[in-house]
mmCIF file of C-alpha atoms in Angstrom:
data_model
loop_
_atom_site.group_PDB
_atom_site.id
_atom_site.type_symbol
_atom_site.label_atom_id
_atom_site.label_comp_id
_atom_site.label_asym_id
_atom_site.label_seq_id
_atom_site.Cartn_x
_atom_site.Cartn_y
_atom_site.Cartn_z
ATOM 1 C CA MET A 1 9.301 -15.089 10.523
ATOM 2 C CA THR A 2 9.872 -11.499 12.737
ATOM 3 C CA GLU A 3 7.865 -11.785 15.379
ATOM 4 C CA GLN A 4 4.771 -9.421 15.430
ATOM 5 C CA THR A 5 4.251 -6.840 17.492
ATOM 6 C CA THR A 6 1.710 -4.748 18.875
ATOM 7 C CA LEU A 7 1.918 -0.969 19.089
ATOM 8 C CA SER A 8 -0.341 -0.018 21.877
ATOM 9 C CA THR A 9 -2.476 3.600 23.382
ATOM 10 C CA GLU A 10 -3.172 1.574 25.952
ATOM 11 C CA SER A 11 -0.084 2.223 28.161
ATOM 12 C CA SER A 12 1.393 5.616 28.402
ATOM 13 C CA LEU A 13 2.393 7.638 25.303
ATOM 14 C CA PRO A 14 5.750 8.332 26.640
ATOM 15 C CA ASP A 15 6.252 4.403 27.377
ATOM 16 C CA SER A 16 4.881 3.352 23.773
ATOM 17 C CA LEU A 17 6.557 5.564 21.777
ATOM 18 C CA GLU A 18 9.722 4.975 23.517
ATOM 19 C CA ARG A 19 9.493 1.795 22.490
ATOM 20 C CA ALA A 20 8.435 2.536 19.214
ATOM 21 C CA HIS A 21 11.191 4.187 18.641
ATOM 22 C CA VAL A 22 13.777 1.873 19.961
ATOM 23 C CA LEU A 23 12.257 -0.865 17.427
ATOM 24 C CA THR A 24 11.790 1.004 14.577
ATOM 25 C CA VAL A 25 15.664 2.868 14.639
ATOM 26 C CA SER A 26 17.256 -0.266 15.789
ATOM 27 C CA ALA A 27 15.165 -1.707 12.691
ATOM 28 C CA SER A 28 17.251 0.207 10.502
ATOM 29 C CA VAL A 29 20.256 0.196 11.913
ATOM 30 C CA SER A 30 21.259 -3.887 12.116
ATOM 31 C CA GLU A 31 19.334 -5.660 10.241
ATOM 32 C CA PRO A 32 16.762 -8.398 10.453
ATOM 33 C CA LYS A 33 18.166 -11.338 11.226
ATOM 34 C CA THR A 34 15.193 -13.710 8.756
ATOM 35 C CA ALA A 35 14.874 -12.476 5.375
ATOM 36 C CA SER A 36 11.265 -13.489 5.101
ATOM 37 C CA ALA A 37 8.941 -10.277 4.444
ATOM 38 C CA VAL A 38 7.191 -8.856 7.683
ATOM 39 C CA HIS A 39 3.224 -8.074 7.619
ATOM 40 C CA ALA A 40 1.891 -5.190 9.086
ATOM 41 C CA GLU A 41 1.457 -5.039 12.529
ATOM 42 C CA ARG A 42 -1.956 -4.904 15.014
ATOM 43 C CA ILE A 43 -2.375 -2.007 15.817
ATOM 44 C CA ALA A 44 -3.907 -0.837 19.709
ATOM 45 C CA LEU A 45 -5.600 2.479 19.617
ATOM 46 C CA HIS A 46 -7.605 3.350 22.884
ATOM 47 C CA ARG A 47 -10.524 5.282 22.456
ATOM 48 C CA LYS A 48 -9.621 8.283 24.639
ATOM 49 C CA ALA A 49 -6.844 8.764 22.570
ATOM 50 C CA THR A 50 -5.921 12.052 21.587
ATOM 51 C CA VAL A 51 -5.782 12.469 16.943
ATOM 52 C CA ALA A 52 -1.460 13.744 17.410
ATOM 53 C CA GLN A 53 -0.849 10.429 19.543
ATOM 54 C CA ALA A 54 -2.827 7.851 17.724
ATOM 55 C CA PHE A 55 -0.745 9.830 14.862
ATOM 56 C CA VAL A 56 2.215 8.931 16.380
ATOM 57 C CA VAL A 57 1.795 4.914 16.889
ATOM 58 C CA VAL A 58 0.358 4.542 13.230
ATOM 59 C CA SER A 59 2.778 6.214 11.945
ATOM 60 C CA LEU A 60 5.274 4.498 13.711
ATOM 61 C CA SER A 61 4.020 0.996 13.304
ATOM 62 C CA CYS A 62 3.791 1.891 9.066
ATOM 63 C CA LEU A 63 7.020 2.904 9.898
ATOM 64 C CA ARG A 64 8.432 -0.512 11.244
ATOM 65 C CA GLN A 65 7.449 -2.778 8.298
ATOM 66 C CA VAL A 66 9.461 -1.206 5.602
ATOM 67 C CA ALA A 67 11.951 -0.706 8.516
ATOM 68 C CA LEU A 68 11.739 -4.781 9.128
ATOM 69 C CA ASN A 69 11.649 -5.210 5.444
ATOM 70 C CA GLN A 70 14.978 -3.993 4.270
ATOM 71 C CA ALA A 71 16.421 -7.805 4.846
ATOM 72 C CA GLY A 72 14.780 -9.453 2.799
ATOM 73 C CA VAL A 73 14.580 -6.876 -0.646
ATOM 74 C CA CYS A 74 18.322 -7.086 0.376
ATOM 75 C CA SER A 75 18.643 -10.509 0.083
ATOM 76 C CA GLY A 76 16.103 -10.268 -3.595
ATOM 77 C CA CYS A 77 12.916 -11.829 -1.508
ATOM 78 C CA SER A 78 9.720 -10.448 -3.806
ATOM 79 C CA GLY A 79 7.377 -11.348 -0.382
ATOM 80 C CA ALA A 80 9.639 -8.477 1.350
ATOM 81 C CA VAL A 81 9.883 -6.221 -1.946
ATOM 82 C CA HIS A 82 5.898 -6.690 -1.528
ATOM 83 C CA GLN A 83 5.110 -5.583 1.658
ATOM 84 C CA MET A 84 7.992 -2.669 2.211
ATOM 85 C CA ARG A 85 6.190 -0.917 -0.565
ATOM 86 C CA VAL A 86 2.650 -2.054 1.884
ATOM 87 C CA GLY A 87 4.780 0.030 4.664
ATOM 88 C CA LEU A 88 5.046 2.576 2.065
ATOM 89 C CA ARG A 89 2.273 2.917 0.889
ATOM 90 C CA ARG A 90 0.910 2.156 4.519
ATOM 91 C CA LEU A 91 2.572 5.367 6.047
ATOM 92 C CA ARG A 92 1.454 7.896 2.943
ATOM 93 C CA ALA A 93 -2.206 6.356 4.468
ATOM 94 C CA ALA A 94 -1.724 7.331 7.515
ATOM 95 C CA LEU A 95 0.002 11.348 6.789
ATOM 96 C CA SER A 96 -2.796 11.843 4.514
ATOM 97 C CA LEU A 97 -5.833 10.407 7.118
ATOM 98 C CA PHE A 98 -3.940 12.156 9.446
ATOM 99 C CA LYS A 99 -3.107 16.006 8.006
ATOM 100 C CA GLY A 100 -4.654 18.335 10.139
ATOM 101 C CA ALA A 101 -2.111 17.073 12.304
ATOM 102 C CA PHE A 102 0.460 18.637 11.212
ATOM 103 C CA HIS A 103 1.137 21.744 9.212
ATOM 104 C CA PRO A 104 2.279 20.946 5.140
ATOM 105 C CA ALA A 105 5.717 21.991 5.090
ATOM 106 C CA GLU A 106 6.455 19.814 8.399
ATOM 107 C CA VAL A 107 6.132 16.478 5.954
ATOM 108 C CA ALA A 108 7.169 18.048 2.735
ATOM 109 C CA GLU A 109 10.224 16.450 2.528
ATOM 110 C CA LEU A 110 9.197 13.019 4.036
ATOM 111 C CA LYS A 111 6.179 12.488 1.569
ATOM 112 C CA LEU A 112 9.109 13.305 -0.997
ATOM 113 C CA GLU A 113 11.661 11.283 0.238
ATOM 114 C CA LEU A 114 8.825 8.507 0.423
ATOM 115 C CA ALA A 115 7.483 8.600 -3.615
ATOM 116 C CA TRP A 116 11.432 8.319 -4.433
ATOM 117 C CA LEU A 117 12.410 5.173 -2.247
ATOM 118 C CA THR A 118 8.456 3.789 -3.314
ATOM 119 C CA GLU A 119 9.176 4.789 -6.990
ATOM 120 C CA GLN A 120 12.751 2.110 -6.511
ATOM 121 C CA LEU A 121 10.789 -0.737 -5.516
ATOM 122 C CA GLY A 122 7.883 -0.746 -7.614
ATOM 123 C CA PRO A 123 9.582 -1.683 -10.655
ATOM 124 C CA ALA A 124 10.718 -4.933 -9.395
ATOM 125 C CA ARG A 125 7.185 -5.887 -7.647
ATOM 126 C CA ASP A 126 5.331 -5.114 -11.383
ATOM 127 C CA TYR A 127 7.597 -7.509 -13.425
ATOM 128 C CA GLN A 128 7.532 -10.203 -10.543
ATOM 129 C CA VAL A 129 3.243 -9.669 -11.007
ATOM 130 C CA LEU A 130 3.869 -10.326 -14.488
ATOM 131 C CA LEU A 131 5.783 -13.385 -14.769
ATOM 132 C CA GLU A 132 3.701 -15.178 -12.354
ATOM 133 C CA LEU A 133 1.185 -14.410 -14.551
ATOM 134 C CA HIS A 134 2.520 -15.576 -17.601
ATOM 135 C CA GLU A 135 3.431 -19.004 -15.696
ATOM 136 C CA ARG A 136 0.011 -19.280 -14.800
ATOM 137 C CA ARG A 137 -1.417 -18.858 -18.059
ATOM 138 C CA HIS A 138 1.959 -21.186 -19.394
ATOM 139 C CA THR A 139 0.935 -24.101 -17.377
ATOM 140 C CA ARG A 140 -3.006 -24.283 -18.103
ATOM 141 C CA SER A 141 -2.479 -23.687 -21.603
ATOM 142 C CA SER A 142 -3.397 -27.264 -23.800
ATOM 143 C CA SER A 143 -0.566 -25.684 -26.383
ATOM 144 C CA ALA A 144 2.265 -24.623 -26.049
ATOM 145 C CA ASN A 145 2.506 -21.012 -27.953
ATOM 146 C CA GLU A 146 5.874 -20.556 -30.337
ATOM 147 C CA GLY A 147 7.668 -17.921 -27.690
ATOM 148 C CA GLN A 148 6.807 -19.188 -23.679
ATOM 149 C CA GLN A 149 10.772 -19.953 -22.855
ATOM 150 C CA GLU A 150 12.063 -17.229 -24.606
ATOM 151 C CA LEU A 151 9.192 -14.499 -22.865
ATOM 152 C CA ALA A 152 10.354 -16.271 -19.228
ATOM 153 C CA ILE A 153 13.379 -15.773 -19.967
ATOM 154 C CA GLU A 154 13.538 -11.733 -20.813
ATOM 155 C CA LEU A 155 10.452 -11.152 -17.996
ATOM 156 C CA THR A 156 13.237 -12.823 -15.320
ATOM 157 C CA ARG A 157 15.985 -10.825 -16.440
ATOM 158 C CA ARG A 158 13.787 -8.142 -16.386
ATOM 159 C CA ARG A 159 12.869 -9.013 -12.668
ATOM 160 C CA ASN A 160 16.634 -9.706 -11.553
ATOM 161 C CA GLU A 161 17.542 -6.162 -13.082
ATOM 162 C CA ALA A 162 14.935 -4.539 -11.044
ATOM 163 C CA LEU A 163 15.228 -6.537 -7.920
ATOM 164 C CA ALA A 164 18.811 -5.048 -7.993
ATOM 165 C CA ARG A 165 17.800 -1.570 -8.302
ATOM 166 C CA ALA A 166 15.459 -2.328 -4.730
ATOM 167 C CA ARG A 167 18.093 -3.687 -3.164
ATOM 168 C CA GLU A 168 20.699 -1.395 -3.789
ATOM 169 C CA ALA A 169 18.061 0.999 -2.900
ATOM 170 C CA ALA A 170 17.124 -0.625 0.549
ATOM 171 C CA ARG A 171 20.793 -1.053 1.554
ATOM 172 C CA SER A 172 21.222 3.102 0.487
ATOM 173 C CA GLU A 173 22.151 5.470 3.004
ATOM 174 C CA ARG A 174 19.165 7.639 1.927
ATOM 175 C CA THR A 175 16.833 4.655 2.781
ATOM 176 C CA ARG A 176 18.483 4.494 6.537
ATOM 177 C CA HIS A 177 18.995 8.044 6.970
ATOM 178 C CA LEU A 178 15.016 8.017 6.419
ATOM 179 C CA ILE A 179 13.856 5.303 8.920
ATOM 180 C CA ALA A 180 15.944 6.697 11.400
ATOM 181 C CA ALA A 181 15.049 10.551 10.573
ATOM 182 C CA THR A 182 11.323 9.881 10.488
ATOM 183 C CA ALA A 183 11.329 7.362 13.521
ATOM 184 C CA VAL A 184 13.249 10.309 15.309
ATOM 185 C CA GLY A 185 10.863 13.115 14.076
ATOM 186 C CA LEU A 186 7.956 11.280 15.182
ATOM 187 C CA VAL A 187 9.077 10.994 18.218
ATOM 188 C CA SER A 188 9.208 15.071 18.628
ATOM 189 C CA HIS A 189 6.528 15.873 16.684
ATOM 190 C CA ALA A 190 4.933 13.789 20.326
ATOM 191 C CA ASP A 191 6.290 15.457 22.233
ATOM 192 C CA SER A 192 6.340 19.126 20.820
ATOM 193 C CA THR A 193 3.874 21.243 23.521
ATOM 194 C CA SER A 194 4.353 24.747 21.234
ATOM 195 C CA TYR A 195 1.467 26.956 21.133
ATOM 196 C CA GLU A 196 0.786 26.507 17.591
ATOM 197 C CA LYS A 197 0.011 22.798 18.398
ATOM 198 C CA GLN A 198 -1.591 22.830 21.707
ATOM 199 C CA ARG A 199 -4.738 25.314 21.389
ATOM 200 C CA HIS A 200 -5.200 24.051 16.863
ATOM 201 C CA ALA A 201 -9.065 22.043 17.850
ATOM 202 C CA GLU A 202 -8.068 19.312 15.806
ATOM 203 C CA PHE A 203 -4.874 17.896 17.077
ATOM 204 C CA ASN A 204 -5.955 17.544 20.718
ATOM 205 C CA GLN A 205 -9.750 15.920 19.568
ATOM 206 C CA PRO A 206 -10.265 12.567 19.898
ATOM 207 C CA ILE A 207 -9.310 9.912 17.981
ATOM 208 C CA SER A 208 -13.323 8.145 17.588
ATOM 209 C CA SER A 209 -14.267 10.804 15.621
ATOM 210 C CA LEU A 210 -11.588 12.376 13.327
ATOM 211 C CA ALA A 211 -12.007 8.579 12.614
ATOM 212 C CA ARG A 212 -15.454 8.949 11.845
ATOM 213 C CA ASN A 213 -14.824 12.074 9.976
ATOM 214 C CA ALA A 214 -12.549 10.740 7.682
ATOM 215 C CA PHE A 215 -14.681 6.902 7.034
ATOM 216 C CA GLU A 216 -18.397 9.231 5.917
ATOM 217 C CA ARG A 217 -15.854 11.953 3.679
ATOM 218 C CA ARG A 218 -13.884 8.937 2.005
ATOM 219 C CA ILE A 219 -16.737 6.694 1.575
ATOM 220 C CA ARG A 220 -19.151 8.940 -0.113
ATOM 221 C CA ARG A 221 -16.081 9.895 -2.525
ATOM 222 C CA ILE A 222 -15.749 6.215 -3.399
ATOM 223 C CA LEU A 223 -18.994 6.226 -4.964
ATOM 224 C CA GLN A 224 -19.687 8.980 -6.486
ATOM 225 C CA CYS A 225 -16.273 7.830 -8.573
ATOM 226 C CA ILE A 226 -17.599 4.134 -9.000
ATOM 227 C CA ASP A 227 -20.014 5.346 -10.848
ATOM 228 C CA LEU A 228 -18.392 6.861 -13.066
ATOM 229 C CA LEU A 229 -15.296 4.094 -14.077
ATOM 230 C CA PRO A 230 -15.573 3.708 -17.359
ATOM 231 C CA THR A 231 -15.618 7.250 -18.324
ATOM 232 C CA LEU A 232 -12.455 7.096 -16.215
ATOM 233 C CA SER A 233 -8.855 7.806 -17.862
ATOM 234 C CA LEU A 234 -5.963 5.877 -16.464
ATOM 235 C CA ALA A 235 -5.049 8.205 -14.124
ATOM 236 C CA GLN A 236 -8.339 8.786 -12.624
ATOM 237 C CA ARG A 237 -8.951 5.399 -11.628
ATOM 238 C CA HIS A 238 -5.346 4.618 -10.463
ATOM 239 C CA ALA A 239 -6.442 7.612 -8.361
ATOM 240 C CA LEU A 240 -10.104 6.265 -7.479
ATOM 241 C CA ARG A 241 -8.392 2.849 -6.213
ATOM 242 C CA ILE A 242 -5.716 4.896 -4.432
ATOM 243 C CA ARG A 243 -8.479 6.417 -2.531
ATOM 244 C CA VAL A 244 -10.100 2.826 -1.900
ATOM 245 C CA LYS A 245 -6.516 1.365 0.081
ATOM 246 C CA LYS A 246 -6.677 4.610 1.746
ATOM 247 C CA LEU A 247 -10.171 3.957 3.274
ATOM 248 C CA ARG A 248 -8.979 0.011 4.288
ATOM 249 C CA TYR A 249 -5.975 1.152 5.741
ATOM 250 C CA ALA A 250 -7.701 3.001 7.600
ATOM 251 C CA THR A 251 -10.560 0.583 8.771
ATOM 252 C CA GLU A 252 -7.631 -1.402 9.922
ATOM 253 C CA PHE A 253 -5.450 1.442 11.462
ATOM 254 C CA PHE A 254 -8.803 2.309 13.920
ATOM 255 C CA ALA A 255 -9.874 -0.880 14.365
ATOM 256 C CA THR A 256 -10.787 -1.260 18.064
ATOM 257 C CA LEU A 257 -11.854 2.027 18.219
ATOM 258 C CA PHE A 258 -14.811 0.397 17.683
ATOM 259 C CA PRO A 259 -15.181 -3.183 19.391
ATOM 260 C CA HIS A 260 -18.807 -3.847 19.467
ATOM 261 C CA THR A 261 -19.250 -3.306 16.009
ATOM 262 C CA GLN A 262 -16.313 -6.012 15.294
ATOM 263 C CA ARG A 263 -18.487 -8.206 12.803
ATOM 264 C CA ALA A 264 -19.495 -5.272 10.631
ATOM 265 C CA ARG A 265 -16.191 -3.948 10.492
ATOM 266 C CA CYS A 266 -15.001 -7.069 8.919
ATOM 267 C CA ARG A 267 -17.874 -7.739 6.577
ATOM 268 C CA PHE A 268 -17.206 -3.998 5.078
ATOM 269 C CA THR A 269 -13.656 -4.538 5.332
ATOM 270 C CA ALA A 270 -14.099 -7.520 3.165
ATOM 271 C CA ARG A 271 -16.418 -5.422 1.047
ATOM 272 C CA LEU A 272 -13.138 -2.733 0.125
ATOM 273 C CA VAL A 273 -10.741 -5.234 -0.251
ATOM 274 C CA ALA A 274 -13.037 -7.061 -2.886
ATOM 275 C CA LEU A 275 -13.259 -3.706 -4.946
ATOM 276 C CA GLN A 276 -10.087 -2.928 -4.131
ATOM 277 C CA ASN A 277 -8.543 -6.066 -5.601
ATOM 278 C CA VAL A 278 -11.211 -5.624 -9.067
ATOM 279 C CA LEU A 279 -9.667 -2.392 -9.177
ATOM 280 C CA GLY A 280 -6.113 -2.991 -8.974
ATOM 281 C CA GLN A 281 -6.657 -6.071 -11.572
ATOM 282 C CA LEU A 282 -7.803 -2.763 -13.416
ATOM 283 C CA THR A 283 -4.092 -0.674 -13.077
ATOM 284 C CA ASP A 284 -2.542 -4.266 -13.570
ATOM 285 C CA LEU A 285 -3.980 -4.783 -17.073
ATOM 286 C CA ALA A 286 -1.775 -0.417 -17.998
ATOM 287 C CA VAL A 287 0.693 -1.390 -16.109
ATOM 288 C CA HIS A 288 1.433 -4.581 -18.096
ATOM 289 C CA GLU A 289 0.736 -3.504 -20.907
ATOM 290 C CA ARG A 290 2.820 -0.440 -20.613
ATOM 291 C CA LEU A 291 6.483 -2.961 -20.157
ATOM 292 C CA ALA A 292 4.829 -4.763 -22.929
ATOM 293 C CA ALA A 293 5.143 -2.352 -25.466
ATOM 294 C CA SER A 294 8.438 -1.178 -23.472
ATOM 295 C CA MET A 295 9.703 -4.579 -24.407
ATOM 296 C CA LEU A 296 8.838 -4.650 -27.443
ATOM 297 C CA ALA A 297 11.062 -1.050 -28.778
ATOM 298 C CA SER A 298 13.776 -1.963 -26.870
ATOM 299 C CA GLU A 299 14.376 -5.854 -28.660
ATOM 300 C CA PRO A 300 16.238 -6.786 -32.077
ATOM 301 C CA HIS A 301 14.082 -7.877 -34.402
ATOM 302 C CA GLY A 302 14.964 -11.623 -34.612
ATOM 303 C CA ALA A 303 13.737 -14.939 -34.906
ATOM 304 C CA ALA A 304 13.703 -14.828 -31.009
ATOM 305 C CA GLN A 305 12.311 -11.894 -30.453
ATOM 306 C CA ARG A 306 9.532 -11.935 -32.841
ATOM 307 C CA ARG A 307 8.700 -15.469 -30.701
ATOM 308 C CA MET A 308 9.087 -13.982 -28.002
ATOM 309 C CA ALA A 309 6.693 -11.173 -29.375
ATOM 310 C CA SER A 310 4.188 -13.494 -30.484
ATOM 311 C CA ALA A 311 3.343 -14.960 -26.459
ATOM 312 C CA LEU A 312 3.358 -11.496 -25.129
ATOM 313 C CA GLY A 313 0.507 -10.576 -27.680
ATOM 314 C CA VAL A 314 -1.426 -13.370 -26.209
ATOM 315 C CA LEU A 315 -0.653 -12.867 -22.615
ATOM 316 C CA THR A 316 -2.210 -8.464 -22.603
ATOM 317 C CA ASP A 317 -4.588 -9.929 -25.120
ATOM 318 C CA TYR A 318 -6.173 -12.327 -22.659
ATOM 319 C CA GLU A 319 -5.188 -9.507 -20.409
ATOM 320 C CA GLY A 320 -7.161 -7.257 -22.657
ATOM 321 C CA ALA A 321 -10.504 -9.569 -23.065
ATOM 322 C CA ARG A 322 -10.989 -9.293 -19.747
ATOM 323 C CA THR A 323 -11.840 -5.179 -19.718
ATOM 324 C CA LYS A 324 -15.631 -5.548 -19.534
ATOM 325 C CA LYS A 325 -15.681 -7.596 -17.273
ATOM 326 C CA LEU A 326 -14.014 -5.950 -14.693
ATOM 327 C CA PHE A 327 -15.821 -3.336 -14.607
ATOM 328 C CA ALA A 328 -19.062 -4.622 -14.326
ATOM 329 C CA LYS A 329 -17.548 -7.389 -11.174
ATOM 330 C CA ALA A 330 -16.411 -3.674 -9.934
ATOM 331 C CA ASN A 331 -20.028 -2.186 -9.902
ATOM 332 C CA LYS A 332 -21.098 -4.641 -8.500
ATOM 333 C CA GLU A 333 -18.661 -4.955 -5.614
ATOM 334 C CA ALA A 334 -19.972 -1.183 -5.433
ATOM 335 C CA VAL A 335 -22.586 -1.732 -4.540
ATOM 336 C CA ARG A 336 -22.125 -5.013 -2.737
ATOM 337 C CA LEU A 337 -19.914 -2.099 -0.771
ATOM 338 C CA ALA A 338 -22.642 0.809 -0.248
ATOM 339 C CA ASN A 339 -25.722 -1.731 1.126
ATOM 340 C CA THR A 340 -23.163 -2.544 3.517
ATOM 341 C CA PRO A 341 -23.871 -1.557 7.632
ATOM 342 C CA GLU A 342 -21.221 1.061 8.120
ATOM 343 C CA PHE A 343 -19.533 0.187 11.556
ATOM 344 C CA TRP A 344 -18.633 3.258 12.408
ATOM 345 C CA ARG A 345 -22.445 4.670 13.017
#
């Protein structure tokens, strides 16, 4: 496992940025020796840091997680695919949290590239999750359902094809350029002393102010949407999950800004994780139904395929029966979250 480091604004900003720049770019140019999954590193922001300083340190940390998982993705490691996607989502969350620190046009192309790379990795993760679910259900089942072997073979084949697509994207010049150019762009952004940025109040305000405003605004929107969960469309439900995820990432990004409420922050984060997991299970149900429909539509209707369709139907029916329970659990977790002390106050 690659050694985890801490990006910090405790020391002088130029020194921290230089280290982050070198670490991130070198990771994209020469792949690390390890091919295992690399998790997010700890971020230590100083309470007196400005929004601009915090934005660069947080974003470079997210970018580094993306870069350090390239080797794992290229070797076909499913865990690295997941962690590379996490890094991409964290970076996109940072762009959303800090959107007042830059003009939208500055990151328009970056957002498109991040979305492209996320899409290349998505199918590998989706089929891996569905394959793991099938294996768990097959192991626990007291009776051997017809078509289980055919389904396992087909899911494995599709997962491997998706991994090959992910490997190709991770090895591509487009991805290497995305990582290196973003690192250099972030450092250049921090070094900019343009008049427009100097007079931009939000760009130079303390990061603790932005963090508190972000927490207040985002938790309010999440709790408002939870009451409507059963009536939300799939797209709206997915958007709600993204909001919860962004708020959770924010608690990680800004953890060191509230040192005296660490226990309260941990409780709040745990509630967010619980709610995110339930919403994630609901999202997985929809994804698995879509994958199942795709598999059934593309396969010829021979005896083996009919057996596989039967096994796939058992699997999706099992998941579908959980929907009502998951809605109830989501509401329960939302109540717990609403009653959890707000650590940033």
